[in-house]
Coordinates of C-alpha atoms in Angstrom, one line a residue:
M10 CA 16.6 -48.5 49.2
A11 CA 20.1 -48.3 47.9
D12 CA 18.7 -50.1 44.8
Q13 CA 16.0 -47.5 44.3
E14 CA 18.3 -44.5 44.8
D15 CA 20.6 -46.0 42.1
E16 CA 17.8 -46.6 39.7
L17 CA 16.7 -43.0 40.2
Q18 CA 20.0 -41.5 39.7
M19 CA 20.5 -43.6 36.6
A20 CA 17.0 -42.3 35.2
L21 CA 18.2 -38.8 35.8
R22 CA 21.3 -39.2 33.9
M23 CA 19.5 -41.0 31.1
S24 CA 17.0 -38.1 30.7
M25 CA 19.7 -35.4 31.0
E26 CA 21.9 -37.2 28.5
Q27 CA 19.2 -37.4 25.5
Q28 CA 20.6 -36.2 22.3
Q29 CA 19.9 -32.5 22.0
P30 CA 18.5 -31.2 18.4
I31 CA 20.9 -29.4 16.2
S32 CA 21.6 -25.9 17.1
S33 CA 19.6 -26.3 20.3
P34 CA 20.2 -23.5 22.8
P35 CA 22.3 -24.0 26.1
E36 CA 21.0 -26.1 28.8
P37 CA 18.7 -23.9 31.0
K38 CA 19.6 -23.1 34.5
R39 CA 17.6 -24.9 37.2
S40 CA 17.1 -23.9 40.9
K41 CA 19.4 -25.6 43.3
P42 CA 17.9 -28.4 45.3
R43 CA 16.1 -27.4 48.4
E44 CA 18.7 -27.6 51.3
M45 CA 17.8 -29.1 54.7
N46 CA 18.4 -27.0 57.6
N47 CA 19.9 -28.3 61.0
S48 CA 17.9 -28.4 64.0
S49 CA 19.4 -25.1 65.3
A50 CA 18.3 -22.0 63.8
G51 CA 21.0 -19.9 62.0
E52 CA 23.3 -23.0 61.5
P53 CA 24.7 -23.7 57.9
P54 CA 22.6 -26.1 55.9
S55 CA 23.7 -29.9 56.1
E56 CA 25.3 -31.6 53.5
V57 CA 23.3 -33.4 50.7
E58 CA 25.0 -36.5 51.7
K59 CA 23.7 -36.3 55.3
E60 CA 20.0 -36.3 53.9
S61 CA 18.0 -39.3 55.0
P62 CA 17.3 -42.1 52.2
E63 CA 13.7 -41.0 51.9
L64 CA 14.4 -37.3 51.5
K65 CA 17.2 -37.9 49.0
T66 CA 14.9 -40.3 46.9
R67 CA 12.1 -37.5 46.9
R68 CA 14.7 -34.8 46.0
I69 CA 16.1 -36.9 43.1
Q70 CA 12.5 -37.6 41.7
R71 CA 11.7 -33.8 41.9
E72 CA 15.1 -33.3 40.0
L73 CA 13.9 -35.7 37.4
M74 CA 10.4 -34.3 37.1
A75 CA 11.8 -31.1 36.5
A76 CA 14.4 -32.1 33.9
A77 CA 11.7 -33.6 31.9
A78 CA 9.3 -30.6 32.1
E79 CA 12.2 -28.0 31.4
K80 CA 13.2 -30.1 28.3
R81 CA 9.7 -30.3 26.8
M82 CA 9.7 -26.4 27.4
M83 CA 13.0 -25.8 25.6
M84 CA 12.0 -27.9 22.7
M85 CA 8.6 -26.2 22.4
T86 CA 10.2 -22.6 22.4
T87 CA 12.9 -23.5 19.8
G88 CA 10.1 -25.0 17.5
T89 CA 11.7 -28.5 17.5
M90 CA 9.1 -30.4 19.5
S91 CA 7.4 -31.5 16.2
K92 CA 10.6 -32.6 14.7
T93 CA 12.5 -34.2 17.6
P94 CA 11.4 -37.2 19.4
S95 CA 10.2 -36.4 23.2
P96 CA 12.4 -38.2 25.7
P97 CA 11.3 -41.7 26.8
N98 CA 8.9 -41.7 29.7
V99 CA 10.3 -43.1 32.9
S100 CA 8.4 -44.8 35.4
V101 CA 9.5 -44.0 39.0
T102 CA 8.8 -46.5 41.6
G103 CA 9.3 -46.3 45.3
A104 CA 8.6 -43.5 47.8
G105 CA 7.6 -40.8 45.1
G106 CA 5.5 -43.1 43.0
R107 CA 5.4 -42.4 39.3
I108 CA 4.5 -39.2 37.5
D109 CA 0.8 -38.9 37.3
S110 CA -1.8 -37.2 35.1
E111 CA -1.8 -34.2 37.4
V112 CA 1.8 -33.4 37.2
K113 CA 1.6 -33.7 33.2
M114 CA -1.4 -31.3 33.2
S115 CA 1.0 -29.0 35.1
E116 CA 3.7 -29.3 32.7
E117 CA 1.3 -28.4 29.9
V118 CA 0.0 -25.2 31.5
K119 CA 3.7 -24.3 31.9
V120 CA 4.5 -25.0 28.2
R121 CA 1.4 -22.7 27.1
E122 CA 2.4 -19.9 29.2
V123 CA 5.8 -19.9 28.0
K124 CA 4.7 -20.2 24.3
M125 CA 2.3 -17.2 25.0
S126 CA 5.1 -15.3 26.4
E127 CA 7.2 -15.9 23.5
E128 CA 4.5 -15.1 20.8
V129 CA 4.5 -11.6 22.5
K130 CA 8.0 -11.1 22.0
V131 CA 8.7 -13.0 18.7
R132 CA 7.9 -10.2 16.4
E133 CA 9.9 -7.6 18.3
V134 CA 13.0 -10.1 18.1
K135 CA 12.2 -10.9 14.4
M136 CA 12.2 -7.1 13.7
R137 CA 15.6 -6.7 15.4
E138 CA 16.9 -9.5 13.6
D139 CA 15.5 -8.3 10.1
L140 CA 16.6 -4.5 10.5
G141 CA 19.1 -4.9 7.9
E142 CA 22.4 -3.0 6.9
E143 CA 23.0 0.5 7.8
L144 CA 23.8 3.2 4.9
S145 CA 27.0 4.9 4.4
M146 CA 27.1 8.6 5.3
E147 CA 27.6 9.6 1.7
V148 CA 24.4 7.6 0.6
A149 CA 22.6 9.2 3.6
N150 CA 23.6 12.6 2.4
Q151 CA 22.6 11.9 -1.0
L152 CA 19.4 10.8 0.1
F153 CA 18.3 13.3 2.5
F154 CA 19.5 16.4 0.0
M155 CA 17.5 14.3 -3.1
V156 CA 14.3 14.2 -1.0
F157 CA 14.6 17.5 0.9
G158 CA 17.1 19.8 -0.6
G159 CA 19.6 21.9 1.1
S160 CA 17.3 24.3 2.9
V161 CA 14.5 22.2 4.4
T162 CA 12.4 23.8 7.1
K163 CA 11.4 22.1 10.6
E164 CA 7.8 22.3 9.7
V165 CA 8.3 20.4 6.5
L166 CA 10.3 17.8 8.3
A167 CA 8.0 17.5 11.0
Q168 CA 5.3 16.8 8.3
W169 CA 7.2 13.9 7.1
T170 CA 8.1 12.4 10.4
N171 CA 4.6 12.7 11.9
Q172 CA 2.5 10.7 9.3
G173 CA 1.8 6.9 9.9
I174 CA 0.3 4.7 7.4
R175 CA -3.0 3.7 9.2
F176 CA -6.5 2.7 8.1
S177 CA -9.3 5.2 9.3
P178 CA -11.0 3.8 12.5
D179 CA -14.3 5.2 11.2
P180 CA -16.5 2.2 9.9
E181 CA -17.8 4.0 6.7
T182 CA -14.3 4.9 5.6
S183 CA -12.3 1.8 7.3
M184 CA -11.1 0.9 3.8
G185 CA -9.1 4.2 3.6
L186 CA -5.8 5.4 4.9
V187 CA -6.2 8.6 7.1
Q188 CA -4.0 11.6 6.8
H189 CA -3.2 14.0 9.5
E190 CA -0.4 16.1 8.2
G191 CA -0.1 17.7 5.0
G192 CA 2.6 17.1 2.6
P193 CA 3.0 13.1 2.5
C194 CA -0.5 12.8 0.7
G195 CA 1.1 11.8 -2.5
V196 CA 2.4 8.8 -0.8
L197 CA -0.6 8.0 1.0
A198 CA -3.0 8.5 -2.1
T199 CA -0.8 6.2 -4.2
I200 CA -0.8 3.4 -1.7
Q201 CA -4.6 3.9 -1.1
G202 CA -5.1 3.3 -4.8
F203 CA -3.4 -0.2 -4.6
V204 CA -5.0 -1.1 -1.3
L205 CA -8.4 -0.5 -3.1
K206 CA -7.1 -2.7 -6.0
Y207 CA -6.6 -5.7 -3.5
L208 CA -9.7 -5.1 -1.8
L209 CA -12.0 -4.7 -4.7
F210 CA -10.6 -6.5 -7.6
V211 CA -8.2 -9.3 -6.5
P212 CA -9.8 -12.1 -4.7
E213 CA -8.0 -13.4 -1.7
E214 CA -7.5 -16.9 -3.0
S215 CA -5.8 -15.7 -6.3
S216 CA -4.3 -12.6 -5.3
D217 CA -0.7 -14.0 -6.1
N218 CA -1.9 -14.6 -9.8
A219 CA -3.5 -11.3 -10.3
S220 CA -1.3 -10.2 -12.9
R221 CA -2.3 -13.1 -15.1
T222 CA -6.0 -12.9 -14.6
S223 CA -8.6 -10.9 -16.5
P224 CA -9.5 -7.7 -14.9
R225 CA -13.2 -8.7 -15.4
S226 CA -12.8 -11.8 -13.2
W227 CA -11.1 -9.7 -10.5
K228 CA -14.4 -8.3 -9.1
R229 CA -14.8 -9.1 -5.5
E230 CA -19.0 -9.0 -5.5
S231 CA -19.2 -8.9 -1.5
V232 CA -17.4 -5.7 -1.2
T233 CA -19.7 -2.6 -1.4
P234 CA -19.6 0.9 0.0
E235 CA -22.1 -0.3 2.4
N236 CA -20.1 -2.9 3.8
F237 CA -16.7 -1.6 4.0
A238 CA -17.2 -1.8 7.8
S239 CA -17.3 -5.7 7.4
L240 CA -13.8 -6.0 6.2
S241 CA -11.8 -7.5 8.9
E242 CA -8.4 -6.0 10.0
D243 CA -6.6 -8.9 8.7
I244 CA -8.0 -8.4 5.3
R245 CA -7.2 -4.8 5.4
K246 CA -3.6 -5.3 6.6
R247 CA -3.1 -8.2 3.9
A248 CA -4.2 -5.7 1.2
F249 CA -1.9 -3.0 2.8
V250 CA 1.2 -5.2 2.9
K251 CA 0.6 -6.8 -0.7
S252 CA 0.2 -3.0 -2.1
M253 CA 3.5 -1.9 -0.6
A254 CA 5.1 -5.0 -1.8
E255 CA 3.9 -4.5 -5.5
I256 CA 4.8 -1.0 -5.5
L257 CA 8.4 -1.4 -4.3
F258 CA 9.2 -4.3 -6.7
R259 CA 7.7 -1.9 -9.5
C260 CA 10.2 0.6 -8.4
G261 CA 12.8 -2.0 -8.4
S262 CA 12.1 -3.0 -12.0
N263 CA 10.3 -6.3 -10.6
K264 CA 13.7 -7.6 -9.6
K265 CA 14.3 -6.4 -5.9
A266 CA 12.4 -4.7 -3.2
V267 CA 14.5 -2.6 -0.5
I268 CA 12.5 -2.0 3.0
A269 CA 13.9 0.8 5.0
T270 CA 13.1 0.9 8.9
L271 CA 14.7 2.5 11.9
D272 CA 16.9 0.8 14.6
V273 CA 15.2 2.8 17.5
L274 CA 14.2 -0.2 19.7
D275 CA 16.2 -0.7 22.9
H276 CA 17.7 -4.1 22.5
N277 CA 18.0 -4.1 26.4
D278 CA 14.3 -3.5 26.7
E279 CA 12.8 -6.7 28.2
S280 CA 9.3 -5.0 29.1
D281 CA 6.2 -6.7 27.8
G282 CA 3.6 -4.9 25.8
L283 CA 2.4 -4.9 22.2
L284 CA 5.0 -4.1 19.6
D285 CA 3.4 -0.8 18.4
E286 CA 3.4 0.4 21.9
I287 CA 7.0 -0.6 22.4
I288 CA 7.8 1.5 19.0
L289 CA 5.6 4.3 20.1
R290 CA 7.8 4.7 23.3
A291 CA 10.9 4.2 21.2
L292 CA 10.1 7.2 19.0
E293 CA 9.3 9.6 21.7
G294 CA 11.9 12.5 21.3
F295 CA 13.1 11.0 17.9
S296 CA 13.5 13.6 15.3
V297 CA 15.1 13.7 11.8
E298 CA 17.0 17.2 11.1
C299 CA 19.8 16.2 9.1
A300 CA 21.5 13.3 7.0
S301 CA 23.4 12.2 10.0
D302 CA 20.1 11.5 11.9
L303 CA 19.0 9.1 9.2
Q304 CA 22.5 7.5 8.9
K305 CA 22.7 6.6 12.6
T306 CA 19.3 4.8 12.8
L307 CA 18.2 3.8 9.2
R308 CA 18.5 0.2 8.2
V309 CA 17.9 -1.4 4.8
T310 CA 17.2 -4.8 3.7
S311 CA 16.8 -6.1 0.0
Y312 CA 14.5 -8.9 -1.2
T313 CA 14.5 -10.6 -4.5
S314 CA 11.4 -12.5 -3.6
S315 CA 7.8 -11.1 -3.2
V316 CA 7.0 -13.7 -0.8
S317 CA 10.0 -12.8 1.4
A318 CA 9.3 -9.1 0.7
M319 CA 5.7 -9.3 2.2
Q320 CA 7.0 -11.3 5.0
G321 CA 9.5 -8.7 5.9
L322 CA 6.8 -6.0 5.4
E323 CA 4.4 -8.0 7.8
T324 CA 7.2 -8.0 10.4
M325 CA 7.9 -4.3 10.0
L326 CA 4.3 -3.4 9.8
P327 CA 4.3 -1.4 13.2
M328 CA 7.0 0.6 12.0
F329 CA 5.0 1.9 8.9
E330 CA 2.0 2.4 11.1
S331 CA 4.1 4.4 13.2
R332 CA 4.7 8.3 12.9
M333 CA 7.6 7.6 10.5
G334 CA 5.6 5.4 8.2
A335 CA 5.3 7.6 5.4
M336 CA 8.8 8.7 5.1
L337 CA 10.0 5.4 5.4
F338 CA 8.1 4.1 2.7
L339 CA 9.2 6.9 0.3
I340 CA 12.7 6.0 1.3
S341 CA 12.2 2.5 0.6
A342 CA 10.8 3.1 -2.9
L343 CA 13.7 5.5 -3.7
L344 CA 16.2 2.9 -2.7
S345 CA 14.4 0.2 -4.4
R346 CA 14.7 2.3 -7.7
G347 CA 18.4 3.1 -6.8
L348 CA 19.2 6.7 -6.2
E349 CA 21.4 7.0 -9.4
S350 CA 18.4 5.7 -11.4
V351 CA 16.0 7.9 -9.7
Q352 CA 18.2 11.0 -10.7
D353 CA 18.4 9.7 -14.4
D354 CA 14.4 9.5 -14.5
R355 CA 14.1 13.3 -13.7
D356 CA 14.2 16.1 -16.0
D357 CA 15.8 18.5 -13.4
P358 CA 17.7 16.3 -10.6
S359 CA 18.7 19.5 -8.8
L360 CA 15.3 20.2 -7.5
P361 CA 14.3 18.3 -4.3
L362 CA 11.5 15.7 -4.5
V363 CA 9.6 17.2 -1.4
T364 CA 8.5 20.5 -3.0
A365 CA 9.2 23.8 -1.2
P366 CA 7.6 25.9 0.7
F367 CA 4.9 23.6 1.9
G368 CA 6.6 20.2 1.7
H369 CA 4.3 18.6 -0.9
A370 CA 5.0 15.2 -2.9
S371 CA 6.3 16.2 -6.1
Q372 CA 4.9 14.6 -9.4
E373 CA 8.3 12.7 -9.5
I374 CA 7.2 10.7 -6.3
V375 CA 3.7 10.2 -7.5
N376 CA 4.9 8.7 -10.7
L377 CA 7.6 6.6 -9.1
L378 CA 5.0 4.9 -6.9
L379 CA 2.5 4.4 -9.8
C380 CA 4.8 3.3 -12.7
G381 CA 8.2 2.8 -11.2
Q382 CA 9.9 5.7 -12.7
A383 CA 10.5 9.1 -11.1
V384 CA 9.7 11.1 -14.2
A385 CA 8.4 14.6 -13.8
N386 CA 5.7 14.7 -16.6
V387 CA 2.5 12.8 -17.0
F388 CA 2.0 12.5 -21.0
D389 CA 3.0 9.3 -22.7
E390 CA 6.6 8.4 -23.6
R391 CA 9.0 11.5 -24.3
I392 CA 9.2 14.6 -26.3
D393 CA 12.1 15.5 -28.2
L394 CA 13.3 19.0 -27.6
G395 CA 16.2 18.8 -30.2
G396 CA 19.7 19.0 -29.7
G397 CA 19.6 15.7 -27.8
M398 CA 17.3 17.0 -25.0
F399 CA 14.0 15.3 -24.1
L400 CA 11.3 15.6 -21.7
K401 CA 10.7 12.1 -20.1
G402 CA 7.0 10.8 -19.8
V403 CA 5.4 7.6 -18.8
T404 CA 6.4 4.8 -20.8
T405 CA 4.2 1.7 -19.3
D406 CA 0.6 0.8 -18.6
V407 CA -0.3 1.1 -15.0
E408 CA -2.5 -0.7 -12.5
V409 CA -3.6 2.8 -10.9
G410 CA -4.0 5.9 -13.0
F411 CA -3.7 9.5 -12.5
L412 CA -6.2 12.4 -13.4
T413 CA -5.4 16.3 -12.4
L414 CA -7.1 19.6 -12.2
L415 CA -4.1 21.0 -13.8
E416 CA -5.1 19.5 -17.1
S417 CA -8.4 21.0 -17.0
L418 CA -6.6 24.4 -16.5
N419 CA -4.5 23.7 -19.6
F420 CA -1.1 23.5 -17.5
C421 CA -0.4 19.9 -18.5
K422 CA -1.8 16.9 -20.6
V423 CA -2.3 13.4 -19.0
G424 CA -1.5 10.6 -21.5
Q425 CA -3.5 7.5 -22.2
H426 CA -1.2 5.4 -19.9
L427 CA -2.2 7.2 -16.8
K428 CA -5.6 8.2 -18.1
R429 CA -6.6 4.7 -18.7
P430 CA -5.4 2.3 -16.3
K431 CA -5.9 -1.4 -16.1
L432 CA -8.3 -0.9 -13.1
P433 CA -10.6 1.9 -12.6
I434 CA -8.6 3.8 -9.9
W435 CA -7.0 7.0 -10.2
V436 CA -5.0 9.3 -7.9
V437 CA -6.5 12.8 -8.4
G438 CA -4.0 15.7 -8.1
S439 CA -4.7 19.3 -7.5
E440 CA -2.6 22.2 -6.7
S441 CA -2.0 21.2 -3.2
H442 CA -3.2 17.9 -2.6
Y443 CA -3.7 14.2 -3.8
T444 CA -7.1 12.1 -3.5
V445 CA -8.5 8.8 -4.9
L446 CA -11.2 8.4 -7.4
F447 CA -12.4 4.9 -7.9
A448 CA -15.3 2.6 -9.4
F449 CA -16.4 -0.9 -8.3
H450 CA -16.5 -2.2 -11.8
P451 CA -14.1 -2.1 -14.7
S452 CA -17.0 -1.5 -17.1
V453 CA -16.8 2.3 -16.5
Q454 CA -13.9 2.1 -18.7
D455 CA -15.4 -0.1 -21.5
E456 CA -15.6 1.6 -25.0
N457 CA -18.0 0.6 -27.7
E458 CA -16.6 0.8 -31.4
M459 CA -16.8 4.5 -32.1
E460 CA -15.2 5.3 -28.8
E461 CA -12.3 2.8 -29.5
R462 CA -11.8 4.7 -32.8
E463 CA -11.6 8.0 -31.2
S464 CA -8.9 6.7 -28.7
R465 CA -6.9 5.4 -31.7
I466 CA -7.3 8.8 -33.4
R467 CA -6.3 10.7 -30.4
R468 CA -3.1 8.6 -29.7
A469 CA -2.2 9.0 -33.5
F470 CA -2.4 12.8 -33.1
D471 CA -0.6 12.9 -29.6
S472 CA 2.2 10.7 -31.2
Q473 CA 2.7 13.8 -33.5
D474 CA 2.5 16.5 -30.8
Q475 CA 6.0 17.7 -30.2
S476 CA 4.6 20.8 -28.5
G477 CA 5.2 19.4 -24.8
G478 CA 1.6 18.8 -24.3
G479 CA 0.2 21.9 -26.0
G480 CA -2.3 20.0 -28.0
F481 CA -1.2 20.8 -31.6
I482 CA 0.8 19.5 -34.3
S483 CA 2.3 20.4 -37.6
V484 CA 0.8 20.0 -41.3
E485 CA 3.1 17.0 -41.9
G486 CA 2.0 15.5 -38.6
L487 CA -1.8 16.0 -39.6
H488 CA -1.1 14.0 -43.0
Q489 CA 0.5 11.2 -41.0
V490 CA -2.5 10.9 -38.7
L491 CA -5.0 11.0 -41.4
K492 CA -3.0 8.1 -43.1
E493 CA -2.7 6.0 -40.0
T494 CA -6.5 6.4 -39.1
G495 CA -7.9 5.9 -42.5
I496 CA -9.8 9.5 -42.4
N497 CA -10.8 10.9 -45.8
L498 CA -10.9 14.6 -45.3
P499 CA -12.4 16.7 -48.1
N500 CA -10.0 19.2 -49.8
D501 CA -11.7 22.2 -48.5
K502 CA -11.9 21.0 -44.8
L503 CA -8.2 19.9 -45.0
D504 CA -7.3 23.4 -46.2
R505 CA -9.2 25.4 -43.6
L506 CA -7.3 23.0 -41.0
C507 CA -3.9 23.7 -42.4
S508 CA -4.3 27.4 -43.1
A509 CA -2.5 28.3 -40.1
G510 CA 0.4 26.2 -40.4
F511 CA -0.5 24.1 -37.4
I512 CA -3.3 21.9 -36.1
V513 CA -5.0 22.3 -32.8
W514 CA -6.7 19.2 -31.5
S515 CA -10.1 21.0 -30.8
E516 CA -10.3 22.4 -34.1
F517 CA -9.4 18.9 -35.6
W518 CA -12.2 17.2 -33.3
Q519 CA -14.8 19.3 -34.5
V520 CA -14.1 18.7 -38.0
L521 CA -14.4 15.0 -37.2
L522 CA -17.7 15.7 -35.6
D523 CA -19.0 17.1 -38.7
L524 CA -17.7 14.3 -41.0
D525 CA -19.9 11.5 -42.0
R526 CA -19.0 8.1 -40.5
N527 CA -18.2 6.6 -44.0
L528 CA -15.4 9.2 -44.1
G529 CA -14.0 8.2 -41.0
G530 CA -15.9 10.9 -38.9
F531 CA -18.4 10.8 -36.0
K532 CA -21.7 12.6 -37.3
D533 CA -24.4 11.1 -35.3
S534 CA -27.5 13.1 -35.6
S535 CA -29.5 10.7 -32.9
G536 CA -27.1 11.7 -29.9
L537 CA -27.8 8.4 -28.4
M538 CA -25.0 6.1 -29.4
G539 CA -22.4 5.4 -26.7
K540 CA -24.2 7.1 -23.7
K541 CA -23.0 5.9 -20.5
V542 CA -24.4 6.2 -16.9
F543 CA -22.2 4.9 -13.9
D544 CA -21.3 5.6 -10.3
L545 CA -17.8 6.7 -9.0
Y546 CA -16.4 7.3 -5.4
H547 CA -14.2 10.0 -4.2
F548 CA -12.0 9.3 -1.1
N549 CA -10.2 12.3 0.6
G550 CA -7.8 10.8 3.3
I551 CA -7.6 14.3 5.2
A552 CA -9.1 13.9 8.6
K553 CA -11.8 16.3 9.0
S554 CA -14.1 17.2 12.1
V555 CA -17.6 15.6 11.7
S556 CA -20.3 15.8 13.9
N557 CA -21.7 12.7 15.5
G558 CA -25.2 13.7 15.0
N559 CA -25.9 13.8 18.7
Q560 CA -26.3 17.3 20.1
G561 CA -23.4 18.3 22.6
E562 CA -21.2 15.7 21.6
T563 CA -17.6 16.7 20.3
P564 CA -17.0 16.0 16.6
F565 CA -14.6 13.4 15.7
Q566 CA -11.9 13.4 12.9
R567 CA -12.6 11.2 9.8
P568 CA -11.9 11.0 6.0
R569 CA -14.4 11.7 3.5
I570 CA -15.9 9.5 0.9
T571 CA -18.6 10.5 -1.7
K572 CA -20.6 8.7 -4.1
L573 CA -20.9 10.5 -7.7
R574 CA -23.5 9.7 -10.2
V575 CA -21.9 10.1 -13.7
S576 CA -23.7 10.7 -17.1
V577 CA -21.5 10.8 -20.0
P578 CA -22.9 11.3 -23.5
P579 CA -20.9 10.4 -26.5
R580 CA -17.8 12.9 -27.5
W581 CA -19.4 13.0 -31.1
T582 CA -22.7 14.2 -29.9
P583 CA -23.7 17.5 -31.1
E584 CA -23.7 20.4 -28.8
E585 CA -27.4 21.2 -29.2
Y586 CA -28.4 17.8 -28.1
M587 CA -26.4 18.2 -25.2
A588 CA -28.3 21.5 -24.3
E589 CA -31.4 19.7 -24.0
A590 CA -30.2 16.5 -22.3
A591 CA -30.9 15.8 -18.7
P592 CA -28.7 14.3 -16.0
P593 CA -29.3 10.8 -15.1
S594 CA -31.6 9.6 -12.3
S595 CA -29.9 8.6 -9.0
S596 CA -32.4 5.5 -8.8
S597 CA -31.2 4.2 -12.3
G598 CA -28.9 1.3 -12.9
S599 CA -25.4 1.3 -12.9
E600 CA -25.0 1.8 -16.5
T601 CA -27.8 2.6 -18.8
G602 CA -28.4 4.4 -22.1
G603 CA -31.4 6.3 -23.8
K604 CA -33.6 9.2 -22.8
D605 CA -35.5 7.6 -20.1
A606 CA -33.0 8.0 -17.5
V607 CA -33.8 11.7 -16.6
V608 CA -34.3 13.8 -13.5
T609 CA -35.2 17.2 -12.5
E610 CA -32.3 18.1 -10.6
P611 CA -29.4 20.0 -12.5
P612 CA -25.9 18.8 -12.8
Q613 CA -23.7 19.8 -10.0
H614 CA -20.2 21.2 -10.2
A615 CA -16.9 21.2 -8.1
P616 CA -13.3 21.1 -9.1
L617 CA -13.5 17.2 -8.9
V618 CA -16.0 17.2 -12.2
D619 CA -13.3 19.0 -13.9
C620 CA -10.8 16.4 -13.4
I621 CA -13.3 13.7 -14.3
R622 CA -14.2 15.6 -17.5
T623 CA -10.3 15.2 -18.4
R624 CA -11.1 11.4 -18.6
W625 CA -14.8 11.6 -19.7
A626 CA -15.4 14.5 -21.7
R627 CA -18.7 16.8 -21.0
A628 CA -19.4 14.5 -17.9
N629 CA -22.4 15.5 -15.6
C630 CA -22.2 14.7 -12.0
N631 CA -24.7 14.6 -9.2
W632 CA -24.1 13.7 -5.6
T633 CA -25.7 13.9 -2.1
G634 CA -24.6 16.1 0.7
D635 CA -21.2 18.1 0.9
Q636 CA -19.3 18.5 -2.4
P637 CA -16.3 16.2 -2.9
S638 CA -13.2 18.0 -1.9
I639 CA -9.9 17.7 -3.7
V640 CA -8.1 19.9 -1.1

């Protein structure tokens, strides 16, 4: 028996003295050996040395089994099981026998339970580790004043601190981000545009190479309006993470992305539960009323790799889905660009980025997220005002474009960079709201030879326009346009155009419509050349009460999506042909030409149609049901 006891003790020492992996955690505490009671109740337990040889052997055996099991559990939870050899199996003979298969199965169950428990907490732990650095009070003050100004109301702050970035729970609009608060729609609509890019045009298997792929090969044929509900939560969330990463890196000149989050989690909170529920509890009672509130809790992390940035965003996703999401993403974009660079981008850096009195996102915010620069204007390049003063516009091509009702009202002019994005997705602006317009195929932007020529002429005209988007140029500018585009105007037409000392685009265009093609004009008596028919979809993220269709049931909140059938005649079509042309059939193909696609319904009108006509002049639109709303 003494030999068995020595053998067991030696095996126990060998098990406990196995080489630990590098950076392994401290040896876990084990429960004390069960102590033997004396025959008299209430007396102190006997010394271990007084145990019978058989009991002592069994105790040592249990210690050995516990040590082996705990070692495996420790190695599993630290992720080193696959890299570190397991302790050698020890055969135990004598009173206790050897470790049988039932004991091994019990150990495996314990390991699985520990692993599941760790997975519940790992994201919370990683979030706490990745919170990053805090801002100085000086930077926090600059950031808060830049966004909200010096006299922001509690109502505006509430709008921006109670809007998460979440997908709609409604199956029909499940690909869309739902908005409950007014104000942050400019942030949500822009992210929505990039989410649609990844859902519709960037295949999962080649999304990392999207920038080097032809737009025509980006079409994901399996996604249609009818099967939006089939998009899994994982697919939508991956599109969301990729969209945020792309926007932030664009703001950081493709060199860095800064992710802002809040350190509001209780580091001593050991309670179980989903991470979003933990964040929800942590944000109860939290408010932002001044710069010091941000400084106390805001944490920022910089990334120079898109892969690491997406990993960070995925970890922080519950924070962006929380009620602070929209504000945190705006702050992330501003810090990615750099506060000094943001102010340099703007024409008037003294104004807050969130406009008073209703707290709407300014055009600077939308432009920052779309093109990476916080410029206030939507025209191309910049306009020289003289004396070293400039009005700054958009200088680069963009993935997601922009259209606005204000252009149809002649308050501004959207340039070709924003009007003709790489993908058929546009943020649509009205006086008080931002929505999204998109198509399922890039062909809606295809141009024939005549349309391409028109675009070249318009770009040449706009390059000479120094009126701040007023749509007119000087006589000298007109001669430069004619030279660049090869237009040969007869002297009588040229004299009439130049008689006022300046040339308006609408008058110049009318002259081109009446000018023969061999002279560089667009005269086309048939009216058929270049006609297009296609579908557009409009998404408004504002949650609206909609009836379930069952009488007596409470209406539910959901965003709205509307399909529009669009017929676009050539811009050089004579007006008399337009008066006779009928709108397209709702049952025709996605793109047709000729006079055979006609219906009896008259064209429908809504403010959105005016926005569409700034991109496709004289377009006719039809839809079913409620008219699309841009407010």
